[in-house]
Short mmCIF file of C-alpha atoms and ligand atoms in Angstrom, two decimals:
data_model
loop_
_atom_site.label_atom_id
_atom_site.label_comp_id
_atom_site.label_asym_id
_atom_site.label_seq_id
_atom_site.Cartn_x
_atom_site.Cartn_y
_atom_site.Cartn_z
CA MET A 1 125.05 79.23 100.69
CA GLU A 2 127.63 81.24 98.79
CA LEU A 3 125.79 84.50 98.17
CA THR A 4 127.77 85.56 95.16
CA SER A 5 127.76 82.20 93.39
CA LYS A 6 127.40 82.58 89.67
CA TYR A 7 124.99 79.78 88.93
CA VAL A 8 122.30 80.39 86.34
CA ASN A 9 118.72 79.68 87.30
CA THR A 10 116.24 78.49 84.71
CA TYR A 11 112.64 79.55 84.34
CA ILE A 12 109.57 77.37 84.10
CA ASP A 13 105.99 78.48 83.45
CA THR A 14 102.85 78.04 85.51
CA ARG A 15 100.99 76.17 82.75
CA GLY A 16 103.78 73.73 81.92
CA VAL A 17 103.98 74.64 78.24
CA VAL A 18 107.57 75.79 77.82
CA GLU A 19 110.02 72.94 77.26
CA GLU A 20 113.28 74.78 76.59
CA ARG A 21 115.44 75.93 79.46
CA LEU A 22 114.90 79.67 79.66
CA SER A 23 117.11 82.11 81.53
CA PHE A 24 116.22 85.29 83.43
CA THR A 25 117.04 87.51 80.44
CA GLN A 26 114.78 85.44 78.18
CA ALA A 27 111.94 85.43 80.71
CA VAL A 28 112.16 89.22 81.06
CA VAL A 29 112.22 89.91 77.33
CA LYS A 30 109.40 87.43 76.60
CA GLY A 31 107.24 88.72 79.47
CA LEU A 32 104.40 86.24 79.21
CA ALA A 33 105.01 82.54 78.52
CA PRO A 34 103.57 81.01 75.35
CA GLY A 35 100.27 79.42 76.36
CA GLY A 36 99.43 82.33 78.67
CA GLY A 37 101.30 81.13 81.75
CA LEU A 38 103.68 83.13 83.91
CA PHE A 39 107.39 82.52 84.40
CA VAL A 40 108.78 81.51 87.79
CA PRO A 41 112.38 80.59 88.65
CA LYS A 42 113.01 76.89 88.94
CA VAL A 43 114.98 77.39 92.16
CA ILE A 44 114.12 79.86 94.93
CA PRO A 45 117.41 80.57 96.73
CA ARG A 46 117.42 80.05 100.46
CA PHE A 47 119.32 82.38 102.79
CA SER A 48 120.22 81.32 106.32
CA LEU A 49 119.61 83.87 109.07
CA ASP A 50 123.35 84.63 109.07
CA ASP A 51 123.31 85.15 105.28
CA LEU A 52 120.42 87.57 105.70
CA ILE A 53 121.95 89.51 108.55
CA SER A 54 125.21 89.79 106.63
CA LEU A 55 123.33 91.87 104.03
CA SER A 56 122.70 94.57 106.64
CA SER A 57 125.96 96.37 105.97
CA LEU A 58 125.18 96.80 102.27
CA SER A 59 123.40 99.74 100.67
CA TYR A 60 119.92 99.13 99.24
CA ALA A 61 121.50 98.78 95.77
CA GLY A 62 124.03 96.33 97.18
CA LYS A 63 121.33 94.20 98.78
CA ALA A 64 119.30 94.23 95.57
CA ALA A 65 122.32 93.12 93.52
CA THR A 66 123.14 90.31 95.97
CA ILE A 67 119.57 89.02 95.88
CA PHE A 68 119.45 89.12 92.07
CA LYS A 69 122.73 87.18 91.91
CA ALA A 70 121.36 84.61 94.37
CA PHE A 71 118.39 84.17 92.04
CA GLY A 72 120.85 83.23 89.30
CA VAL A 73 120.35 86.16 86.94
CA ASP A 74 122.33 85.39 83.76
CA LEU A 75 124.07 88.76 83.45
CA PRO A 76 127.63 89.69 84.45
CA ALA A 77 127.94 90.73 88.11
CA GLN A 78 129.16 94.13 86.96
CA THR A 79 126.02 94.69 84.88
CA ILE A 80 123.76 93.74 87.79
CA ASP A 81 125.66 96.05 90.15
CA GLY A 82 125.47 98.89 87.61
CA CYS A 83 121.74 98.55 87.01
CA MET A 84 121.08 98.55 90.76
CA GLU A 85 123.29 101.59 91.41
CA ASP A 86 121.49 103.45 88.61
CA ALA A 87 118.07 102.47 89.96
CA TYR A 88 118.55 102.82 93.72
CA GLY A 89 121.98 104.35 94.36
CA LEU A 90 122.41 107.65 96.16
CA ALA A 91 124.00 109.29 93.12
CA SER A 92 120.98 108.56 90.93
CA ALA A 93 118.71 110.54 93.29
CA ASN A 94 115.71 108.56 92.07
CA PHE A 95 114.61 107.95 95.64
CA SER A 96 114.33 110.80 98.09
CA VAL A 97 115.87 109.00 101.08
CA PRO A 98 119.02 106.84 101.34
CA GLU A 99 117.06 103.94 102.88
CA VAL A 100 114.99 103.92 99.64
CA THR A 101 112.10 102.20 101.49
CA PRO A 102 112.16 103.43 105.11
CA VAL A 103 110.33 101.61 107.91
CA LYS A 104 108.51 103.81 110.45
CA ARG A 105 106.92 102.81 113.74
CA LEU A 106 103.22 103.73 114.00
CA ASP A 107 102.41 102.26 117.40
CA THR A 108 103.64 99.50 119.71
CA ASN A 109 103.39 96.64 117.31
CA THR A 110 102.63 98.29 113.96
CA TYR A 111 105.18 99.43 111.41
CA ILE A 112 104.83 101.15 108.06
CA LEU A 113 107.02 100.31 105.07
CA GLU A 114 107.12 103.50 103.02
CA LEU A 115 107.23 102.47 99.38
CA PHE A 116 106.44 105.92 98.01
CA CYS A 117 109.81 107.70 97.98
CA GLY A 118 110.44 107.21 94.26
CA PRO A 119 110.00 109.57 91.30
CA THR A 120 106.22 109.07 90.99
CA LEU A 121 105.46 108.65 94.72
CA ALA A 122 103.93 105.18 94.37
CA PHE A 123 105.30 101.73 95.09
CA LYS A 124 105.42 100.78 91.40
CA ASP A 125 108.60 102.88 91.17
CA LEU A 126 110.52 100.21 93.07
CA ALA A 127 109.94 97.75 90.22
CA LEU A 128 109.81 100.23 87.36
CA GLN A 129 113.09 101.97 88.15
CA CYS A 130 114.78 98.59 88.08
CA MET A 131 113.04 96.45 85.45
CA PRO A 132 113.61 98.67 82.36
CA ARG A 133 117.35 98.72 83.08
CA PHE A 134 117.39 94.93 83.19
CA PHE A 135 115.18 94.81 80.12
CA SER A 136 117.73 96.80 78.04
CA ALA A 137 120.66 94.89 79.50
CA SER A 138 118.89 91.60 78.68
CA ILE A 139 118.41 92.68 75.06
CA ASP A 140 122.12 93.50 74.78
CA ALA A 141 123.08 90.16 76.32
CA LEU A 142 120.71 88.12 74.15
CA ARG A 143 121.80 89.94 70.99
CA ALA A 144 125.41 89.17 71.77
CA GLN A 145 124.40 85.49 71.80
CA GLY A 146 122.48 85.91 68.54
CA ALA A 147 119.20 84.98 70.25
CA PRO A 148 116.17 85.51 67.98
CA GLU A 149 113.90 87.04 70.63
CA ALA A 150 116.07 90.16 70.87
CA LYS A 151 116.59 90.92 67.17
CA GLU A 152 114.26 93.92 67.21
CA ASP A 153 113.93 96.81 69.64
CA PHE A 154 110.77 97.07 71.73
CA LEU A 155 107.83 99.43 71.75
CA ILE A 156 106.12 99.29 75.13
CA LEU A 157 102.36 99.98 75.02
CA VAL A 158 100.66 100.78 78.31
CA ALA A 159 96.99 101.47 79.00
CA THR A 160 96.76 103.11 82.39
CA SER A 161 94.10 104.20 84.85
CA GLY A 162 96.66 106.52 86.45
CA ASP A 163 99.57 105.28 88.54
CA THR A 164 101.20 102.66 86.35
CA GLY A 165 101.51 104.93 83.32
CA LYS A 166 103.66 107.53 85.02
CA ALA A 167 105.86 104.99 86.78
CA ALA A 168 106.44 103.21 83.44
CA LEU A 169 107.22 106.52 81.67
CA GLU A 170 109.82 107.37 84.32
CA GLY A 171 111.34 103.91 84.20
CA PHE A 172 111.62 103.58 80.42
CA ALA A 173 112.62 107.18 79.64
CA ASN A 174 115.87 107.12 77.61
CA ARG A 175 116.38 103.37 78.11
CA GLU A 176 118.28 101.76 75.25
CA HIS A 177 116.37 99.55 72.81
CA THR A 178 112.95 100.69 74.05
CA SER A 179 110.34 103.32 73.46
CA ILE A 180 107.07 103.69 75.27
CA ILE A 181 103.58 105.03 74.54
CA VAL A 182 101.08 105.46 77.36
CA TYR A 183 97.33 105.76 76.77
CA TYR A 184 95.05 107.09 79.49
CA PRO A 185 91.31 107.79 79.59
CA HIS A 186 91.02 111.54 78.98
CA GLY A 187 89.09 113.03 81.91
CA GLY A 188 89.32 109.68 83.69
CA VAL A 189 92.46 110.31 85.73
CA SER A 190 93.06 112.97 88.39
CA ASP A 191 94.49 116.35 87.34
CA LEU A 192 97.69 115.50 89.22
CA GLN A 193 98.08 112.13 87.51
CA GLN A 194 97.52 113.82 84.16
CA ALA A 195 100.05 116.54 84.96
CA GLN A 196 102.57 113.89 86.01
CA MET A 197 102.21 112.04 82.70
CA LEU A 198 102.06 115.04 80.38
CA ALA A 199 105.28 116.52 81.79
CA SER A 200 107.27 113.31 81.21
CA GLU A 201 110.79 113.64 79.89
CA GLY A 202 112.77 111.41 77.56
CA ASN A 203 113.33 111.18 73.82
CA ASN A 204 111.59 107.80 73.54
CA VAL A 205 108.28 108.50 75.29
CA GLN A 206 104.81 109.59 74.17
CA VAL A 207 101.48 110.02 75.96
CA TYR A 208 98.01 110.09 74.42
CA GLY A 209 94.65 110.70 76.01
CA LEU A 210 91.81 108.61 74.62
CA HIS A 211 88.12 109.53 74.57
CA GLY A 212 86.35 106.93 76.70
CA ASN A 213 86.87 105.19 80.03
CA PHE A 214 89.74 102.97 81.15
CA ASP A 215 88.05 99.82 79.88
CA ASP A 216 87.67 101.27 76.35
CA CYS A 217 91.27 102.33 76.53
CA GLN A 218 92.50 98.90 77.56
CA THR A 219 90.37 97.15 74.96
CA ALA A 220 91.72 99.30 72.12
CA VAL A 221 95.33 98.80 73.21
CA LYS A 222 94.82 95.05 73.58
CA GLN A 223 93.38 94.85 70.08
CA VAL A 224 96.41 96.57 68.61
CA PHE A 225 98.64 94.35 70.70
CA SER A 226 97.20 91.17 69.24
CA ASP A 227 97.02 92.46 65.64
CA GLU A 228 99.54 90.15 63.91
CA ALA A 229 99.52 92.01 60.60
CA PHE A 230 100.27 95.32 62.29
CA ALA A 231 103.03 93.69 64.36
CA GLN A 232 104.66 92.43 61.17
CA GLU A 233 104.45 95.85 59.54
CA LEU A 234 106.13 97.32 62.59
CA ALA A 235 108.89 94.72 62.54
CA ALA A 236 109.50 95.25 58.82
CA ALA A 237 109.35 99.05 58.73
CA HIS A 238 110.83 99.96 62.11
CA LYS A 239 112.52 96.82 63.46
CA LEU A 240 110.26 97.02 66.51
CA ARG A 241 108.26 94.55 68.53
CA PHE A 242 105.50 95.17 71.05
CA SER A 243 105.90 94.51 74.74
CA SER A 244 103.74 95.50 77.69
CA ALA A 245 106.11 95.47 80.66
CA ASN A 246 103.13 94.86 82.91
CA SER A 247 103.17 93.54 86.43
CA ILE A 248 103.17 89.88 85.46
CA ASN A 249 106.71 90.22 84.06
CA TRP A 250 109.12 88.41 86.41
CA GLY A 251 111.46 91.38 85.98
CA ARG A 252 108.92 93.49 87.85
CA LEU A 253 108.36 91.00 90.63
CA LEU A 254 111.93 90.23 91.67
CA PRO A 255 112.83 93.85 92.60
CA GLN A 256 109.89 93.85 95.00
CA VAL A 257 111.31 90.93 96.97
CA VAL A 258 114.27 93.15 97.92
CA TYR A 259 112.28 95.68 99.94
CA TYR A 260 110.79 93.03 102.20
CA VAL A 261 114.22 91.62 103.00
CA ASN A 262 115.49 95.16 103.54
CA ALA A 263 112.50 96.03 105.75
CA TYR A 264 113.15 93.06 108.01
CA LEU A 265 116.80 94.05 108.34
CA GLN A 266 115.76 97.61 109.24
CA MET A 267 113.44 96.22 111.93
CA VAL A 268 116.29 94.16 113.38
CA ALA A 269 118.63 97.16 113.29
CA SER A 270 116.12 99.39 115.11
CA GLY A 271 115.40 96.76 117.76
CA ALA A 272 111.79 96.27 116.67
CA VAL A 273 112.54 92.52 116.49
CA GLN A 274 115.45 90.29 117.48
CA ALA A 275 117.18 88.63 114.53
CA GLY A 276 115.12 85.56 113.67
CA GLU A 277 111.88 86.68 115.35
CA PRO A 278 108.93 86.53 112.98
CA ILE A 279 106.87 89.43 111.66
CA ASP A 280 103.59 89.49 109.73
CA VAL A 281 103.20 91.56 106.58
CA CYS A 282 99.97 93.27 105.51
CA VAL A 283 99.58 94.42 101.90
CA PRO A 284 96.80 96.49 100.26
CA THR A 285 96.33 94.21 97.29
CA GLY A 286 95.22 94.56 93.67
CA ASN A 287 96.99 92.41 91.10
CA PHE A 288 98.68 90.36 93.86
CA GLY A 289 102.22 91.33 92.83
CA ASN A 290 103.24 93.11 96.00
CA ILE A 291 102.00 90.45 98.41
CA LEU A 292 103.48 87.69 96.23
CA ALA A 293 106.88 89.40 96.56
CA ALA A 294 106.47 89.16 100.36
CA TYR A 295 105.72 85.44 99.94
CA TYR A 296 108.94 84.93 97.95
CA ALA A 297 110.89 86.94 100.54
CA ALA A 298 109.56 84.52 103.17
CA GLU A 299 110.45 81.51 101.01
CA MET A 300 114.00 82.88 100.75
CA GLY A 301 114.29 82.74 104.52
CA THR A 302 113.09 86.15 105.70
CA PRO A 303 111.23 85.53 108.99
CA ILE A 304 107.81 86.56 107.68
CA GLU A 305 105.12 84.37 109.24
CA ARG A 306 101.69 85.44 108.02
CA LEU A 307 100.72 87.33 104.91
CA LEU A 308 97.69 89.54 105.45
CA CYS A 309 95.84 90.38 102.25
CA ALA A 310 93.82 93.61 102.44
CA SER A 311 91.02 94.35 99.94
CA ASN A 312 88.59 97.21 99.47
CA VAL A 313 84.94 96.48 98.52
CA ASN A 314 86.20 94.81 95.34
CA ARG A 315 86.97 91.90 97.61
CA VAL A 316 87.35 88.93 95.29
CA LEU A 317 90.77 88.08 96.76
CA THR A 318 89.60 88.22 100.36
CA ASP A 319 86.67 85.95 99.55
CA PHE A 320 88.99 83.58 97.72
CA ILE A 321 91.43 83.34 100.61
CA ASN A 322 88.57 82.75 103.03
CA THR A 323 86.68 80.17 100.96
CA GLY A 324 88.98 78.68 98.30
CA VAL A 325 86.51 79.78 95.63
CA TYR A 326 87.48 82.51 93.16
CA ASP A 327 84.20 83.74 91.77
CA ILE A 328 83.51 86.73 89.55
CA THR A 329 80.12 85.58 88.23
CA ASP A 330 78.16 88.00 90.33
CA ARG A 331 80.55 90.83 91.02
CA SER A 332 80.35 94.29 89.64
CA PHE A 333 83.28 96.60 89.62
CA VAL A 334 82.99 99.36 92.25
CA THR A 335 84.94 102.62 91.99
CA THR A 336 86.57 103.42 95.33
CA PRO A 337 89.01 105.93 96.86
CA SER A 338 91.69 103.21 96.46
CA PRO A 339 91.52 102.81 92.66
CA SER A 340 94.69 100.73 92.32
CA MET A 341 92.94 97.97 94.27
CA ASP A 342 89.76 98.07 92.16
CA ILE A 343 90.20 94.80 90.38
CA LEU A 344 88.29 91.64 89.51
CA VAL A 345 90.89 89.43 87.87
CA SER A 346 94.13 89.42 89.79
CA SER A 347 96.75 88.29 87.32
CA ASN A 348 99.66 87.50 89.64
CA LEU A 349 97.52 85.14 91.72
CA GLU A 350 98.34 82.48 89.14
CA ARG A 351 101.94 82.36 90.36
CA GLN A 352 100.80 82.04 93.96
CA LEU A 353 98.45 79.17 93.08
CA PHE A 354 101.30 77.39 91.30
CA GLU A 355 103.52 77.75 94.38
CA LEU A 356 100.81 76.59 96.79
CA ASN A 357 99.67 73.56 94.79
CA GLY A 358 103.14 72.03 94.76
CA ARG A 359 103.96 73.57 91.36
CA ASN A 360 101.38 71.54 89.50
CA PRO A 361 100.74 73.17 86.09
CA GLU A 362 97.82 70.85 85.18
CA LEU A 363 95.80 72.15 88.12
CA VAL A 364 96.63 75.77 87.20
CA CYS A 365 95.46 75.14 83.62
CA GLN A 366 92.24 73.61 84.91
CA TRP A 367 91.50 76.59 87.18
CA MET A 368 92.36 79.19 84.56
CA ARG A 369 90.18 77.44 82.00
CA ALA A 370 87.30 77.42 84.49
CA LEU A 371 87.85 81.11 85.23
CA GLY A 372 87.67 81.88 81.51
CA GLU A 373 84.63 79.72 80.80
CA GLU A 374 82.59 79.75 84.00
CA LYS A 375 84.03 82.86 85.66
CA ARG A 376 84.89 80.84 88.77
CA PHE A 377 87.15 78.12 90.07
CA THR A 378 87.56 76.20 93.31
CA VAL A 379 90.94 75.01 94.50
CA ASP A 380 91.45 71.51 95.89
CA LYS A 381 91.59 70.80 99.64
CA GLN A 382 95.35 70.58 99.85
CA THR A 383 95.96 73.85 98.05
CA PHE A 384 93.34 75.53 100.23
CA LYS A 385 95.09 74.22 103.33
CA ALA A 386 98.43 75.54 102.07
CA LEU A 387 96.79 78.91 101.34
CA ARG A 388 95.26 79.13 104.82
CA GLY A 389 98.59 78.15 106.33
CA ARG A 390 100.21 81.33 105.08
CA PHE A 391 97.51 83.90 104.28
CA SER A 392 94.71 85.66 106.10
CA ALA A 393 92.47 88.22 104.42
CA ASP A 394 89.84 90.83 105.16
CA TRP A 395 88.24 93.79 103.44
CA VAL A 396 87.27 97.35 104.31
CA SER A 397 84.26 99.38 103.18
CA ILE A 398 84.61 102.72 101.45
CA ASP A 399 83.42 104.66 104.50
CA GLU A 400 85.69 102.76 106.86
CA SER A 401 88.71 103.33 104.65
CA LEU A 402 88.28 107.11 104.79
CA GLU A 403 87.49 107.04 108.52
CA THR A 404 90.73 105.14 109.08
CA ILE A 405 92.71 108.08 107.66
CA ARG A 406 91.37 110.31 110.45
CA GLU A 407 91.72 107.63 113.11
CA VAL A 408 95.40 107.02 112.35
CA TYR A 409 96.10 110.73 111.99
CA ASP A 410 94.75 111.34 115.50
CA ALA A 411 96.15 108.24 117.17
CA CYS A 412 99.55 107.97 115.48
CA ASN A 413 100.26 111.45 114.07
CA TYR A 414 100.65 109.97 110.61
CA LEU A 415 98.78 110.66 107.38
CA LEU A 416 97.90 107.59 105.29
CA ASP A 417 96.81 107.48 101.67
CA PRO A 418 93.51 105.65 101.02
CA HIS A 419 95.21 102.41 99.86
CA THR A 420 97.42 102.18 102.91
CA ALA A 421 94.39 102.99 105.10
CA VAL A 422 92.77 99.78 103.85
CA GLY A 423 95.95 97.92 104.80
CA TYR A 424 96.02 99.50 108.25
CA LYS A 425 92.45 98.57 109.11
CA VAL A 426 92.91 94.97 107.99
CA ALA A 427 96.20 94.71 109.90
CA GLN A 428 94.43 95.92 113.01
CA ARG A 429 91.76 93.24 112.63
CA LEU A 430 93.95 90.32 111.70
CA SER A 431 97.27 90.77 113.41
CA GLY A 432 98.21 88.58 116.36
CA SER A 433 101.22 88.83 118.61
CA ASN A 434 103.87 89.33 115.90
CA PRO A 435 104.88 92.84 114.91
CA VAL A 436 103.04 93.70 111.71
CA LEU A 437 104.58 95.56 108.79
CA ILE A 438 102.10 97.39 106.54
CA ALA A 439 103.10 98.17 102.97
CA ALA A 440 102.36 101.88 102.35
CA THR A 441 101.84 101.90 98.60
CA ALA A 442 101.31 105.59 97.80
CA HIS A 443 102.03 109.03 99.22
CA TRP A 444 98.88 110.82 100.43
CA CYS A 445 99.46 113.74 98.06
CA LYS A 446 98.48 111.58 95.07
CA PHE A 447 94.96 111.31 96.46
CA GLY A 448 94.49 114.67 98.17
CA GLY A 449 90.72 114.89 97.61
CA ASP A 450 89.85 111.64 99.35
CA VAL A 451 92.52 112.17 102.00
CA TYR A 452 90.86 115.48 102.83
CA ARG A 453 87.45 113.78 102.92
CA GLY A 454 88.86 111.31 105.42
CA LEU A 455 90.36 114.04 107.60
CA ALA A 456 87.24 116.19 107.51
CA GLY A 457 84.68 113.39 107.87
CA ILE A 458 83.17 113.85 104.40
CA LYS A 459 81.88 110.73 102.66
CA ALA A 460 83.49 109.43 99.47
CA HIS A 461 81.84 110.72 96.28
CA GLU A 462 80.46 113.73 98.21
CA ALA A 463 81.53 117.21 97.14
CA LEU A 464 84.24 119.05 99.04
CA PRO A 465 83.29 122.37 100.67
CA LYS A 466 82.91 125.08 98.03
CA GLU A 467 86.16 126.91 98.75
CA LEU A 468 88.14 123.66 98.42
CA ALA A 469 86.16 122.18 95.52
CA GLN A 470 87.43 124.92 93.22
CA LEU A 471 91.10 124.34 94.04
CA SER A 472 93.47 122.48 91.75
CA GLY A 473 94.96 119.25 93.07
CA PHE A 474 98.19 121.15 93.74
CA ALA A 475 96.47 123.86 95.78
CA LEU A 476 94.46 121.29 97.74
CA ASN A 477 97.69 119.50 98.66
CA ARG A 478 99.15 122.78 99.90
CA TYR A 479 96.01 123.39 101.94
CA ILE A 480 96.30 119.98 103.58
CA ALA A 481 100.02 120.40 104.27
CA GLU A 482 99.42 123.82 105.84
CA ASN A 483 96.45 122.82 107.97
CA TYR A 484 97.43 119.35 109.17
CA GLN A 485 100.77 119.38 110.91
CA TYR A 486 101.51 115.66 110.57
CA ALA A 487 100.96 115.69 106.82
CA GLY A 488 104.52 116.94 106.38
CA GLU A 489 105.47 118.81 103.24
CA VAL A 490 104.18 118.02 99.78
CA PRO A 491 107.12 116.20 98.12
CA TRP A 492 108.94 118.51 95.71
CA ARG A 493 108.42 116.09 92.85
CA MET A 494 104.70 116.64 93.08
CA ALA A 495 104.86 120.36 93.89
CA GLU A 496 107.21 121.30 91.03
CA LEU A 497 104.93 119.75 88.42
CA GLU A 498 102.59 122.71 88.69
CA SER A 499 105.04 124.94 86.84
CA ARG A 500 106.45 122.31 84.49
CA GLU A 501 105.86 122.47 80.78
CA GLN A 502 103.42 119.85 79.53
CA ARG A 503 104.98 118.15 76.53
CA PHE A 504 102.00 116.08 75.49
CA GLY A 505 98.32 116.73 75.24
CA GLU A 506 96.95 115.03 72.16
CA VAL A 507 93.65 113.21 72.56
CA CYS A 508 92.54 110.51 70.09
CA ASN A 509 89.52 108.41 69.43
CA THR A 510 89.29 105.16 71.31
CA ASP A 511 89.38 102.51 68.67
CA ALA A 512 92.09 100.24 67.37
CA SER A 513 92.60 102.15 64.12
CA ALA A 514 93.09 105.47 65.92
CA VAL A 515 95.57 103.81 68.28
CA LYS A 516 97.45 102.38 65.30
CA GLU A 517 97.56 105.81 63.65
CA SER A 518 98.96 107.30 66.86
CA ILE A 519 101.72 104.69 66.89
CA VAL A 520 102.62 105.34 63.25
CA SER A 521 102.76 109.09 63.80
CA PHE A 522 104.94 108.65 66.91
CA LEU A 523 107.38 106.49 64.96
CA GLN A 524 107.57 108.97 62.09
CA ALA A 525 108.22 111.93 64.36
C1 PLP B 601 99.36 98.98 92.10
C2 PLP B 601 98.98 99.45 93.45
C3 PLP B 601 98.44 98.57 94.43
C4 PLP B 601 98.21 97.11 94.15
O1 PLP B 601 99.41 96.38 94.08
P1 PLP B 601 99.42 94.89 93.49
O2 PLP B 601 100.85 94.53 93.40
O3 PLP B 601 98.77 94.99 92.15
O4 PLP B 601 98.66 94.03 94.44
C5 PLP B 601 98.12 99.09 95.68
N1 PLP B 601 98.27 100.41 95.95
C6 PLP B 601 98.77 101.28 95.05
C7 PLP B 601 98.87 102.73 95.41
C8 PLP B 601 99.14 100.84 93.77
O5 PLP B 601 99.61 101.73 92.88
#
């Protein structure tokens, strides 16, 4: 195919509700489809092996731009190139290494895809450095066409349990046509996560702590989100509309496809595989966005054979992949050292189901209705067969996940974070003869306490030795870096936070009216 062809793809939704022909820019600005479904592109572009290999000579930003163009993004080529240079280019210095997402060899057949070199040291940066730039560019483009969905600017509301909030703050800071408020459970995130958020820069950002846990926080934000009267007030008084920019936005998914293509090309370049030879990919999974991106990379022609889904004890996805039954009737939510995988309802799975059932929206509607009403659904035989044809899954206990950190440190001279440790253990159990690429989703320094527990053989939830228990997160990271040679240095972006001014610190009550007041006071400031 002609890689730079300027065709425009259209977007359909997983519940078959939308009848108009929507473009990329419309799908990104709308976020969620009316009817609750998710947008997917009508056509998935297909690259031949030669097309793929020809991308090798491009920079990461160049590859990303080429892939977006192949997906038929309805923006001028120049705009796409510019957004990608700003997000991933060397000059932007957003990512600490020129490869952006380097691949490292752990042992004979195991490779690590480091997705933690961005501004917040977690893989969500890959999507959230890119998506807000496309979001603003989409608003400009739609306004120029007089499209009604882009009349107002957008206020992004995010409830976060830690990682997403900071990545969203970094991505939306100073982006045209947007402002962002992040709410986090006060006392419910680590001191480092809090320091990361409170030191955020940008003239369009605000952070509030809320009394209560993450669930309370999310409930309050959701209530405000669906308050029609308040939304109308906001539109009238401030010409603003709400958006959530969460991981079900197609604009967050597409950037993630790029790093799987890029990883394969790195493996070919280093001789890990011959061009065309298949690899397997193993992903520590939560909302199913990251592993779904690997699926789309495979559909585009990247030689990825099996997708290995790794869960922690909150193993609803593993059970689903092994049985075809998604069942949350009898599951309680367990807090683990890999909090970003602690999840019961995995929102991006809906797209995967749509792809595996032959893009049948009636079946998706049926399953989602059952999930809402009976808290479970069972897929049909054919869909289950398609699922088993591509995916394998397993889960790892809390103890095992921490033990794996020590095991890999000793055997491979490499320090994993607790999420990636889950991925490693599952890869070890499920991988066959293909080389396996494990997505490393966070830098260890974001989870120093549990990483130390793993290294020192202390169980999760048990106290650290007295002299370490009293240290700040920053000091504990330094201790680990000084005492474990393969830990490497603490990335400067984490280390420098200790002396940074904290711009925010206000804590509010956790109810919808307090959240509304906080929004009004932010907009008046
Ligand atoms: C968000 C996150 C995950 C889960 O990714 P999904 O795309 O939701 O499956 C895993 N690990 C880390 C560190 C994360 O921040």
